Amino acid sequence: MALSTSSCFILFILLLVRLITVSRSRQAPSILPSNGVRLYLTYQDRIISDYSMIYAGQFYDTDENNDDNDTTDALWCQSANTGTNIGVWYYPNGTEVPLFDGPFDDLTSPRPVYSKRFNGQIALARRDGLSGYEGLYKCIIPDQNGVNQTLVVGAYTDTGYNNNEGPDADLTMQFSLLSTSRLATPPVFSLSFNVSDGPPTNVYCSVNGNGISTELSRVIVNGSGSVTRVTVTVRLREAGNYQCTLSNIRVADGNNGRIGNVQALSSTTSLSLSVSDTPTGLTATRLSTGLAHVRLSWSTVSGATGYEVYYQLSSNTPVSVSNTSSTTNNIISSLFQGSIYTFYVVSYRSASLPSGNASAMLTISNPVVNDFMATLITSTSITLTWSPPTDVVPISYNINRRCRRVCDSSFTSNSTTSVSSTHTSTGIPPYTQCGFDLIGVYGAEIAYLTTNYLATTLQTGR
């Protein structure tokens, strides 16, 4: 059956429409990142920064700009991981953007936006207006190592974008000390604040007007406000005014940030931080209450709310032993005789950086008496004297005595407690050799200060 001229014309028109439709929406971008993840805005053929700001007229579910590659002008979340079925897009309220298996620009696709997966990438495609759906959209996609990464974009209606005045940051930042030890040099701390009314694409921080190096973290606070929690990690010990300035692409778009009658500006948040003064006059002395008990003392630091005390054995990691408001601290455990220790003290205040450290070294050697001697000997007694050990003076002294007659093999022993120098040991038979041990008493511990010092009583009548 032959077709009429009109029928042929209609068929031609239908085929042409179909061809145009297919040509406008059939392709995903052919180039993926060689490393990591990224956001690709096809309509502008531009890789955009994380936390960038775009408007509805910049992404579609068709090949709107009719490029040679027939690439669909969606917003693409791409990865160096070329696996299939990867990536998820989320609405500003935290719910998942629906995934659509049909072709782009299908009339049955979800509205106003939907996601569609291809190898190594997932599209955020817009089918309808964004009114009521503006805010921060989040893509989570694994990188080439299989580790999930998060990318964020602020998507707005054209009007919402044009009327945006730039991101709004909290006026004051919140300080938090992150160092596991106040002894860390330099200390590690964070400054946190919320940002609304647009994504914080760029964050620049300074102290006293000088730029500083930071580690940036941005996390969406889900909800209609599309708030971002920004945290910058700083490694520094410097007092002064810390400032962070926030901006996004809207701040630089148009004529230096002006679109129509709306001027977009950067936003600044700040916080003044102080550094506590370093303690002075730190001394470490041994206590008589134990063989390895140490007292630390130092001068008061004005304005300090507390002090943290550490000890360090050799090159081991310093150990915190106390947080105190006092300027003295007794360490009565964990230390050992025969070791060299370095002690540290830092001061701190609330919402401030800890001070530098004061340090002192101490050798915990075994106490010894080298001048234990007999100064007077009779036929029945031996008088002994000694000087206190220089390392640490005991609470008291004990003396052990073992004696035997010079012509006899049997021994007698005697123990005397709480003696002092000078001490006379009595009741010894004539011509008897005695061995003496001088013992220092240190609380519940004892130390043999001198052992087996020998002395012999005189014979009878001499």
Coordinates of C-alpha atoms in Angstrom, one line a residue:
M1 CA 0.0 0.0 0.0
A2 CA 1.5 3.4 -1.1
L3 CA 1.7 6.2 1.5
S4 CA 0.3 9.6 0.5
T5 CA 2.5 12.7 0.4
S6 CA 0.9 14.0 3.6
S7 CA 1.4 10.7 5.4
C8 CA 5.1 10.7 4.4
F9 CA 5.5 14.3 5.6
I10 CA 4.0 13.5 9.0
L11 CA 6.2 10.4 9.4
F12 CA 9.2 12.5 8.5
I13 CA 8.3 15.0 11.2
L14 CA 7.9 12.3 13.8
L15 CA 11.2 10.8 13.0
L16 CA 12.9 14.1 13.1
V17 CA 11.4 14.9 16.5
R18 CA 12.5 11.6 17.8
L19 CA 16.0 12.1 16.4
I20 CA 16.3 15.5 18.0
T21 CA 15.1 14.2 21.3
V22 CA 17.6 11.3 21.3
S23 CA 20.4 13.5 20.2
R24 CA 19.7 16.0 23.1
S25 CA 19.8 13.4 25.9
R26 CA 21.5 10.2 25.1
Q27 CA 25.1 10.6 26.5
A28 CA 26.9 10.6 29.8
P29 CA 30.3 12.4 30.0
S30 CA 33.0 10.3 28.5
I31 CA 35.9 11.5 30.6
L32 CA 36.2 10.6 34.3
P33 CA 38.7 11.8 36.8
S34 CA 42.0 9.8 36.9
N35 CA 42.0 10.1 40.7
G36 CA 39.5 10.9 43.4
V37 CA 36.1 12.4 42.8
R38 CA 34.7 15.6 41.4
L39 CA 31.6 17.6 40.3
Y40 CA 31.2 18.3 36.6
L41 CA 28.7 20.8 35.3
T42 CA 28.2 19.8 31.7
Y43 CA 26.1 22.8 30.6
Q44 CA 29.1 25.0 31.2
D45 CA 31.7 22.3 30.5
R46 CA 33.3 23.0 33.9
I47 CA 34.6 21.1 36.9
I48 CA 33.2 22.9 39.9
S49 CA 34.5 23.1 43.4
D50 CA 33.0 21.2 46.3
Y51 CA 30.3 23.4 48.0
S52 CA 29.8 25.4 44.9
M53 CA 26.6 27.3 44.1
I54 CA 24.6 26.8 40.9
Y55 CA 21.1 27.8 39.6
A56 CA 18.4 25.8 37.9
G57 CA 19.3 27.2 34.5
Q58 CA 22.7 25.4 34.6
F59 CA 21.5 21.8 34.8
Y60 CA 18.9 19.8 33.0
D61 CA 17.9 16.2 31.9
T62 CA 18.5 17.0 28.2
D63 CA 21.4 18.1 26.0
E64 CA 20.3 21.7 26.3
N65 CA 23.4 23.2 24.7
N66 CA 23.5 20.7 21.8
D67 CA 27.2 20.0 22.2
D68 CA 29.0 17.8 19.7
N69 CA 29.1 14.8 22.1
D70 CA 25.3 14.9 22.8
T71 CA 26.1 14.9 26.5
T72 CA 23.2 15.4 28.9
D73 CA 23.5 18.7 30.7
A74 CA 22.9 17.3 34.2
L75 CA 25.2 17.9 37.2
W76 CA 27.5 14.9 37.3
C77 CA 29.1 13.4 40.4
Q78 CA 32.1 11.5 39.1
S79 CA 34.7 9.1 40.4
A80 CA 37.9 7.4 39.3
N81 CA 36.1 4.3 40.4
T82 CA 34.5 3.0 37.2
G83 CA 32.2 0.5 38.9
T84 CA 28.5 0.4 38.0
N85 CA 25.7 1.3 40.3
I86 CA 27.7 3.7 42.5
G87 CA 26.8 7.0 44.0
V88 CA 23.8 8.5 45.7
W89 CA 22.3 12.0 45.6
Y90 CA 20.5 13.5 48.6
Y91 CA 18.0 16.3 48.8
P92 CA 18.8 19.3 51.2
N93 CA 16.5 17.7 53.8
G94 CA 18.7 14.5 53.8
T95 CA 16.3 12.2 52.0
E96 CA 17.5 10.3 48.9
V97 CA 16.9 11.8 45.5
P98 CA 15.0 9.1 43.5
L99 CA 17.0 6.9 41.2
F100 CA 15.5 6.6 37.7
D101 CA 16.2 3.7 35.3
G102 CA 14.4 5.1 32.2
P103 CA 16.0 7.4 29.6
F104 CA 16.8 11.1 30.2
D105 CA 13.8 13.4 29.5
D106 CA 11.3 10.6 29.9
L107 CA 8.0 12.1 30.8
T108 CA 7.5 9.6 33.6
S109 CA 10.8 10.6 35.3
P110 CA 10.5 12.0 38.9
R111 CA 10.1 15.7 39.4
P112 CA 11.7 18.1 40.0
V113 CA 15.0 16.2 40.1
Y114 CA 16.1 12.6 39.8
S115 CA 19.4 10.7 39.7
K116 CA 20.7 8.3 37.1
R117 CA 23.7 6.1 37.3
F118 CA 26.4 5.3 34.7
N119 CA 29.8 3.6 35.1
G120 CA 31.8 5.8 37.5
Q121 CA 29.3 8.6 37.8
I122 CA 25.8 9.5 38.8
A123 CA 23.7 12.4 37.4
L124 CA 21.6 14.9 39.2
A125 CA 19.1 15.7 36.5
R126 CA 16.4 18.5 36.7
R127 CA 13.0 17.9 35.1
D128 CA 11.1 20.8 36.7
G129 CA 11.6 24.0 38.6
L130 CA 13.5 24.0 42.0
S131 CA 11.0 26.1 43.9
G132 CA 10.6 24.4 47.3
Y133 CA 13.7 22.2 46.7
E134 CA 16.5 24.7 47.0
G135 CA 19.5 24.1 49.2
L136 CA 22.5 21.9 49.7
Y137 CA 22.5 18.7 47.6
K138 CA 24.9 16.0 48.7
C139 CA 26.5 13.2 46.6
I140 CA 28.2 10.3 48.3
I141 CA 30.3 8.2 45.9
P142 CA 33.3 5.8 46.4
D143 CA 36.7 6.8 45.1
Q144 CA 39.1 4.4 43.3
N145 CA 40.0 2.9 46.7
G146 CA 36.4 2.1 47.5
V147 CA 36.3 4.8 50.2
N148 CA 33.1 6.9 50.2
Q149 CA 33.6 10.6 49.5
T150 CA 31.1 13.4 49.9
L151 CA 30.6 16.3 47.5
V152 CA 28.1 19.1 48.0
V153 CA 26.5 21.7 45.8
G154 CA 24.1 24.5 46.5
A155 CA 21.3 24.4 43.9
Y156 CA 18.8 27.3 43.7
T157 CA 16.2 28.7 41.4
D158 CA 17.5 31.4 39.1
T159 CA 15.8 34.1 41.1
G160 CA 17.0 32.6 44.4
Y161 CA 20.6 32.6 43.0
N162 CA 20.4 36.1 41.7
N163 CA 19.0 37.5 45.0
N164 CA 21.5 35.6 47.2
E165 CA 23.7 38.0 49.2
G166 CA 26.4 35.5 50.0
P167 CA 27.0 33.1 52.8
D168 CA 26.2 34.1 56.4
A169 CA 28.5 32.8 59.1
D170 CA 28.1 32.9 62.9
L171 CA 29.7 36.1 64.3
T172 CA 31.7 34.1 66.8
M173 CA 33.6 30.8 66.4
Q174 CA 33.7 28.0 69.0
F175 CA 37.0 26.8 70.3
S176 CA 37.9 23.2 71.1
L177 CA 41.3 21.9 72.1
L178 CA 41.9 18.7 70.1
S179 CA 45.4 17.7 71.3
T180 CA 45.3 14.5 73.3
S181 CA 48.0 16.1 75.4
R182 CA 48.3 19.8 76.5
L183 CA 52.1 19.1 76.1
A184 CA 51.7 18.9 72.3
T185 CA 53.9 21.3 70.5
P186 CA 52.3 23.1 68.8
P187 CA 48.8 22.5 70.2
V188 CA 46.1 21.3 67.9
F189 CA 42.7 23.0 68.2
S190 CA 39.5 23.6 66.1
L191 CA 37.4 26.6 65.4
S192 CA 33.8 25.8 64.5
F193 CA 30.9 27.8 63.2
N194 CA 27.7 27.5 61.2
V195 CA 27.1 28.9 57.7
S196 CA 23.7 29.5 56.2
D197 CA 22.3 31.2 53.1
G198 CA 24.6 29.5 50.6
P199 CA 27.4 27.0 50.6
P200 CA 30.9 28.0 52.0
T201 CA 33.0 27.3 48.9
N202 CA 36.1 29.1 50.1
V203 CA 37.3 29.5 53.7
Y204 CA 40.3 31.7 54.4
C205 CA 41.6 32.0 58.0
S206 CA 44.1 34.3 59.6
V207 CA 45.4 35.3 63.0
N208 CA 46.3 39.0 63.7
G209 CA 45.9 39.6 60.0
N210 CA 48.4 36.9 58.9
G211 CA 47.1 33.9 56.9
I212 CA 47.4 30.5 58.6
S213 CA 47.3 26.9 57.4
T214 CA 44.2 25.0 58.4
E215 CA 42.5 21.7 57.7
L216 CA 38.9 22.3 56.6
S217 CA 35.9 20.2 57.4
R218 CA 32.3 21.0 56.2
V219 CA 29.3 19.0 57.2
I220 CA 25.7 19.6 56.2
V221 CA 23.2 20.2 59.0
N222 CA 20.2 18.6 57.4
G223 CA 17.0 20.7 57.3
S224 CA 15.2 23.4 55.4
G225 CA 17.9 26.0 56.3
S226 CA 20.6 24.2 54.5
V227 CA 23.2 25.0 57.2
T228 CA 26.8 23.9 56.9
R229 CA 28.9 23.2 60.0
V230 CA 32.4 24.4 59.2
T231 CA 35.4 23.3 61.3
V232 CA 38.9 24.4 60.7
T233 CA 41.7 22.6 62.5
V234 CA 44.7 24.7 63.4
R235 CA 48.2 23.7 64.7
L236 CA 49.5 26.8 66.3
R237 CA 50.3 28.5 69.6
E238 CA 49.7 32.1 69.1
A239 CA 47.4 34.6 70.9
G240 CA 45.3 37.1 69.1
N241 CA 42.3 37.6 66.9
Y242 CA 41.4 34.5 64.7
Q243 CA 39.2 35.2 61.7
C244 CA 37.8 33.1 59.0
T245 CA 36.3 34.7 55.8
L246 CA 33.7 32.7 53.8
S247 CA 32.7 33.1 50.2
N248 CA 31.2 31.2 47.3
I249 CA 30.9 31.5 43.5
R250 CA 27.9 33.9 43.8
V251 CA 30.2 36.4 45.6
A252 CA 32.3 36.6 42.4
D253 CA 29.6 36.1 39.9
G254 CA 27.9 38.9 37.9
N255 CA 29.7 42.3 38.1
N256 CA 32.0 41.7 41.1
G257 CA 29.2 40.0 43.0
R258 CA 26.4 42.3 41.8
I259 CA 23.5 40.8 39.9
G260 CA 20.8 43.3 39.2
N261 CA 20.4 45.3 42.4
V262 CA 21.7 42.6 44.7
Q263 CA 25.4 42.7 45.9
A264 CA 26.7 39.4 47.2
L265 CA 29.4 39.7 49.9
S266 CA 31.8 37.5 51.8
S267 CA 31.1 36.8 55.5
T268 CA 33.6 36.9 58.4
T269 CA 33.6 35.1 61.8
S270 CA 36.1 35.7 64.5
L271 CA 37.3 34.7 68.0
S272 CA 40.0 36.1 70.2
L273 CA 42.2 33.5 71.8
S274 CA 44.8 33.9 74.6
V275 CA 47.8 31.7 75.5
S276 CA 48.3 31.0 79.1
D277 CA 51.8 32.0 80.4
T278 CA 54.5 29.3 80.9
P279 CA 55.1 28.4 84.6
T280 CA 58.4 29.4 86.0
G281 CA 60.7 28.1 88.8
L282 CA 59.8 24.4 88.4
T283 CA 61.8 22.2 90.8
A284 CA 61.7 18.5 91.4
T285 CA 62.8 17.1 94.8
R286 CA 62.5 13.7 96.3
L287 CA 60.2 13.0 99.2
S288 CA 61.0 10.9 102.3
T289 CA 57.7 9.1 102.1
G290 CA 59.0 6.7 99.4
L291 CA 62.1 5.7 97.5
A292 CA 60.6 7.0 94.3
H293 CA 58.3 9.8 95.5
V294 CA 58.8 13.2 94.0
R295 CA 57.5 16.7 94.7
L296 CA 57.1 19.3 92.0
S297 CA 56.7 22.9 92.7
W298 CA 56.5 26.1 90.5
S299 CA 55.4 29.7 90.6
T300 CA 51.8 30.8 90.2
V301 CA 50.6 31.8 86.7
S302 CA 48.3 34.8 86.8
G303 CA 44.9 33.9 85.4
A304 CA 45.5 30.2 85.0
T305 CA 42.6 28.0 86.0
G306 CA 44.8 24.9 86.2
Y307 CA 48.1 23.1 85.6
E308 CA 48.8 19.7 84.0
V309 CA 51.7 17.7 85.2
Y310 CA 53.6 15.1 83.2
Y311 CA 56.6 12.8 83.6
Q312 CA 58.7 11.3 80.8
L313 CA 61.2 8.4 81.1
S314 CA 63.9 8.6 78.5
S315 CA 62.4 9.1 75.0
N316 CA 59.1 7.5 75.9
T317 CA 55.8 9.4 75.4
P318 CA 55.2 11.8 78.3
V319 CA 52.6 10.6 80.8
S320 CA 50.0 12.9 82.4
V321 CA 49.8 12.4 86.1
S322 CA 47.7 15.2 87.4
N323 CA 45.4 18.2 86.6
T324 CA 45.6 20.5 89.6
S325 CA 44.9 24.1 90.6
S326 CA 47.8 24.0 93.1
T327 CA 51.4 25.0 92.4
T328 CA 52.7 21.8 94.0
N329 CA 52.2 18.2 93.1
N330 CA 53.4 15.0 94.7
I331 CA 54.0 12.0 92.5
I332 CA 53.9 8.9 94.7
S333 CA 53.4 6.1 92.1
S334 CA 54.6 4.9 88.7
L335 CA 58.2 6.1 89.2
F336 CA 61.1 3.7 89.6
Q337 CA 64.5 3.9 91.3
G338 CA 67.6 4.0 89.1
S339 CA 65.8 6.0 86.3
I340 CA 66.2 9.6 85.0
Y341 CA 62.9 11.4 84.5
T342 CA 62.0 14.7 82.9
F343 CA 59.0 16.5 84.5
Y344 CA 56.8 19.0 82.7
V345 CA 54.2 21.5 83.8
V346 CA 51.8 23.5 81.5
S347 CA 49.2 26.1 82.6
Y348 CA 45.9 26.6 81.0
R349 CA 42.7 28.7 81.1
S350 CA 39.2 28.0 79.9
A351 CA 38.8 28.7 76.1
S352 CA 42.5 29.4 75.7
L353 CA 45.5 27.7 74.3
P354 CA 47.8 25.9 76.9
S355 CA 51.1 27.4 77.7
G356 CA 54.5 26.2 76.7
N357 CA 56.0 23.8 79.2
A358 CA 58.4 24.2 82.1
S359 CA 60.7 21.2 82.6
A360 CA 63.0 19.8 85.2
M361 CA 65.1 16.6 85.2
L362 CA 65.7 14.4 88.2
T363 CA 67.7 11.1 88.7
I364 CA 66.0 8.8 91.1
S365 CA 69.2 7.0 92.3
N366 CA 69.4 4.6 95.2
P367 CA 70.2 6.4 98.5
V368 CA 73.7 5.5 100.0
V369 CA 75.6 6.4 103.1
N370 CA 79.4 6.4 102.5
D371 CA 80.6 7.7 105.8
F372 CA 79.1 5.2 108.3
M373 CA 81.8 4.6 110.9
A374 CA 82.6 3.7 114.4
T375 CA 83.9 6.7 116.4
L376 CA 84.2 5.1 119.8
I377 CA 84.8 1.5 120.7
T378 CA 84.9 0.0 124.3
S379 CA 84.9 -3.6 125.4
T380 CA 81.1 -3.6 125.5
S381 CA 79.9 -0.9 123.1
I382 CA 80.4 0.6 119.7
T383 CA 79.4 4.2 118.9
L384 CA 78.4 4.8 115.3
T385 CA 78.0 8.0 113.3
W386 CA 77.0 8.9 109.7
S387 CA 75.7 11.7 107.5
P388 CA 72.3 11.6 105.8
P389 CA 72.3 10.3 102.2
T390 CA 72.4 13.2 99.7
D391 CA 69.8 11.7 97.4
V392 CA 66.9 11.6 99.8
V393 CA 66.8 11.7 103.6
P394 CA 64.8 8.9 105.3
I395 CA 62.1 9.4 107.8
S396 CA 64.1 7.3 110.3
Y397 CA 66.9 4.8 110.6
N398 CA 67.1 1.2 111.8
I399 CA 70.3 -0.7 112.5
N400 CA 70.7 -4.5 112.3
R401 CA 73.6 -5.9 114.3
R402 CA 75.2 -9.4 114.0
C403 CA 78.0 -10.3 116.5
R404 CA 80.3 -13.2 117.3
R405 CA 83.1 -13.7 119.8
V406 CA 86.4 -13.6 117.9
C407 CA 87.2 -17.1 119.3
D408 CA 83.7 -18.4 118.9
S409 CA 81.7 -19.4 115.8
S410 CA 78.2 -18.7 117.1
F411 CA 76.5 -15.5 116.2
T412 CA 74.0 -13.3 118.1
S413 CA 71.9 -10.7 116.3
N414 CA 70.1 -7.6 117.4
S415 CA 67.9 -5.1 115.6
T416 CA 67.4 -1.5 116.8
T417 CA 64.7 0.8 115.3
S418 CA 64.3 4.5 115.1
V419 CA 67.9 5.4 115.8
S420 CA 69.8 8.6 115.0
S421 CA 73.3 9.6 114.4
T422 CA 75.2 9.4 116.8
H423 CA 74.1 5.8 118.0
T424 CA 75.8 3.7 120.6
S425 CA 75.3 -0.1 120.3
T426 CA 75.6 -1.6 123.7
G427 CA 75.5 -5.0 125.4
I428 CA 78.3 -6.5 123.3
P429 CA 80.7 -9.0 124.9
P430 CA 84.4 -8.0 124.9
Y431 CA 86.5 -8.9 121.9
T432 CA 83.5 -9.4 119.7
Q433 CA 83.3 -8.6 116.0
C434 CA 80.0 -7.1 114.9
G435 CA 78.6 -6.4 111.4
F436 CA 76.2 -3.4 111.1
D437 CA 73.6 -2.6 108.5
L438 CA 72.2 0.9 108.3
I439 CA 68.7 0.9 107.0
G440 CA 66.7 4.0 105.9
V441 CA 63.0 4.0 106.4
Y442 CA 60.9 5.6 103.7
G443 CA 57.3 5.2 104.6
A444 CA 56.4 1.6 103.7
E445 CA 59.7 1.1 102.0
I446 CA 63.3 0.6 103.3
A447 CA 66.7 1.0 101.8
Y448 CA 70.0 -0.5 102.9
L449 CA 72.2 2.5 103.1
T450 CA 75.3 0.7 104.4
T451 CA 75.7 -3.1 104.7
N452 CA 78.0 -5.2 106.9
Y453 CA 80.2 -2.5 108.4
L454 CA 82.6 -4.4 110.7
A455 CA 83.9 -3.3 114.1
T456 CA 85.3 -5.3 117.1
T457 CA 85.0 -4.5 120.8
L458 CA 88.1 -4.3 122.9
Q459 CA 89.3 -7.1 125.1
T460 CA 88.4 -7.0 128.8
G461 CA 90.4 -4.5 130.8
R462 CA 91.6 -2.5 127.8

